[in-house]
Amino acid sequence: MKKYLLITILLLSTAFKYDARAIDDGDVFIPISRYMASGDSDKLSVWFADNLQIDVMGNINNCTRNQAKLIMRNFFTNYTPKSFKIMHKSGRPPMNYAVANMDAGGSQFRVIIYVKTVDGRNEILQIKIESQ
């Protein structure tokens, strides 16, 4: 009985480890995509660098994390996201980027996100949102 219990515990722990990797798999764009799709500027802003660039339909702002959070909150208020799908990812550490399509507020957008790894921490350096 103890042997079967031990085997069951080992199998379950392996399964949970596999599921956790399948959800995240070390891809920084998975949680970022989730927050973009849900329009959650608070959780998205955790990924922002101290200073970053936000370009919303040609309105370019070099701003602090808090200013960027407000800009994204305003965008999500005006354009409630319905879907966010990454179409392309490229780069290699320390600099990566992703190109995504977003359906928000009845409009289609192309979103480009640049992420840099600094001291083992991923930070969004730029978000560019273009109307399609």
Coordinates of C-alpha atoms in Angstrom, one line a residue:
M1 CA 0.0 0.0 0.0
K2 CA 2.8 2.4 0.9
K3 CA 4.5 1.6 -2.4
Y4 CA 1.4 2.5 -4.4
L5 CA 0.9 5.7 -2.4
L6 CA 4.5 6.7 -3.1
I7 CA 4.2 6.0 -6.8
T8 CA 0.9 8.0 -7.0
I9 CA 2.5 11.0 -5.2
L10 CA 5.5 10.9 -7.5
L11 CA 3.3 10.7 -10.6
L12 CA 1.1 13.6 -9.4
S13 CA 4.1 15.8 -8.5
T14 CA 5.5 15.2 -12.0
A15 CA 2.2 16.0 -13.6
F16 CA 1.9 19.3 -11.6
K17 CA 5.4 20.3 -12.6
Y18 CA 4.6 19.6 -16.3
D19 CA 1.3 21.6 -16.1
A20 CA 3.1 24.6 -14.6
R21 CA 5.7 24.6 -17.3
A22 CA 3.0 24.2 -20.0
I23 CA 1.2 27.3 -18.7
D24 CA 4.3 29.5 -18.4
D25 CA 7.1 27.6 -20.2
G26 CA 9.4 30.6 -19.4
D27 CA 7.8 32.7 -22.1
V28 CA 7.5 36.3 -20.8
F29 CA 4.8 37.1 -23.3
I30 CA 2.3 34.6 -21.9
P31 CA 1.4 36.7 -18.8
I32 CA 1.7 40.0 -20.7
S33 CA -0.7 38.7 -23.3
R34 CA -3.1 37.6 -20.6
Y35 CA -3.1 41.2 -19.1
M36 CA -3.5 42.8 -22.5
A37 CA -6.4 40.5 -23.4
S38 CA -8.2 41.3 -20.1
G39 CA -7.4 45.0 -20.3
D40 CA -5.8 44.9 -16.8
S41 CA -3.5 47.9 -16.7
D42 CA -2.6 47.3 -13.0
K43 CA -1.2 43.9 -13.6
L44 CA 0.4 44.9 -16.9
S45 CA 2.2 47.8 -15.3
V46 CA 4.1 45.4 -13.0
W47 CA 6.0 44.4 -16.1
F48 CA 6.9 48.0 -17.1
A49 CA 10.4 49.4 -16.9
D50 CA 10.9 52.5 -14.7
N51 CA 10.8 54.5 -17.9
L52 CA 9.3 53.3 -21.1
Q53 CA 7.8 54.5 -24.3
I54 CA 4.0 54.1 -25.0
D55 CA 2.9 54.8 -28.6
V56 CA -0.9 54.7 -29.0
M57 CA -1.9 55.4 -32.6
G58 CA 1.0 57.8 -33.2
N59 CA 0.7 59.6 -29.8
I60 CA 4.2 58.8 -28.5
N61 CA 4.9 59.2 -24.8
N62 CA 8.2 58.7 -23.0
C63 CA 7.0 58.2 -19.5
T64 CA 7.3 56.7 -16.1
R65 CA 5.7 53.4 -15.0
N66 CA 2.8 55.2 -13.4
Q67 CA 2.2 57.5 -16.4
A68 CA 2.3 54.5 -18.7
K69 CA -0.2 52.7 -16.4
L70 CA -2.6 55.6 -16.7
I71 CA -2.2 55.8 -20.5
M72 CA -2.9 52.0 -20.8
R73 CA -5.9 52.3 -18.4
N74 CA -7.3 55.1 -20.6
F75 CA -6.8 53.0 -23.8
F76 CA -8.5 50.0 -22.2
T77 CA -11.4 52.2 -21.1
N78 CA -11.9 53.6 -24.6
Y79 CA -11.2 50.2 -26.3
T80 CA -12.2 47.3 -24.2
P81 CA -10.2 44.3 -25.4
K82 CA -12.1 41.3 -26.8
S83 CA -9.1 39.3 -28.0
F84 CA -5.3 39.5 -28.1
K85 CA -3.2 37.1 -30.1
I86 CA 0.5 37.1 -30.6
M87 CA 1.3 36.5 -34.2
H88 CA 5.1 36.6 -34.1
K89 CA 7.9 36.6 -31.4
S90 CA 11.6 37.2 -32.0
G91 CA 14.8 38.3 -30.5
R92 CA 17.0 36.7 -27.9
P93 CA 17.9 37.8 -24.4
P94 CA 18.4 40.5 -23.3
M95 CA 16.0 41.9 -25.9
N96 CA 12.8 40.2 -27.2
Y97 CA 9.7 41.5 -29.0
A98 CA 6.3 40.3 -30.0
V99 CA 3.8 41.4 -32.6
A100 CA 0.2 40.8 -31.8
N101 CA -3.3 41.5 -33.2
M102 CA -5.9 42.9 -30.8
D103 CA -9.6 43.3 -31.3
A104 CA -10.7 46.0 -28.9
G105 CA -13.8 48.3 -28.8
G106 CA -14.9 47.2 -32.3
S107 CA -11.5 48.1 -33.8
Q108 CA -8.5 46.1 -34.9
F109 CA -5.0 47.0 -33.7
R110 CA -1.5 45.8 -34.2
V111 CA 0.5 45.8 -31.0
I112 CA 4.3 45.5 -30.8
I113 CA 5.9 44.9 -27.3
Y114 CA 9.6 45.2 -26.6
V115 CA 10.9 43.4 -23.5
K116 CA 14.4 43.6 -22.1
T117 CA 15.9 41.3 -19.4
V118 CA 17.7 43.4 -16.8
D119 CA 19.3 41.6 -13.8
G120 CA 17.2 38.5 -14.4
R121 CA 13.9 40.6 -14.5
N122 CA 11.9 41.1 -17.7
E123 CA 10.7 44.7 -18.3
I124 CA 8.6 46.2 -21.0
L125 CA 10.5 49.0 -22.6
Q126 CA 8.0 49.9 -25.3
I127 CA 4.4 49.3 -26.3
K128 CA 3.3 50.4 -29.7
I129 CA -0.4 50.2 -30.6
E130 CA -1.4 50.9 -34.3
S131 CA -4.8 51.0 -35.8
Q132 CA -5.3 48.5 -38.7

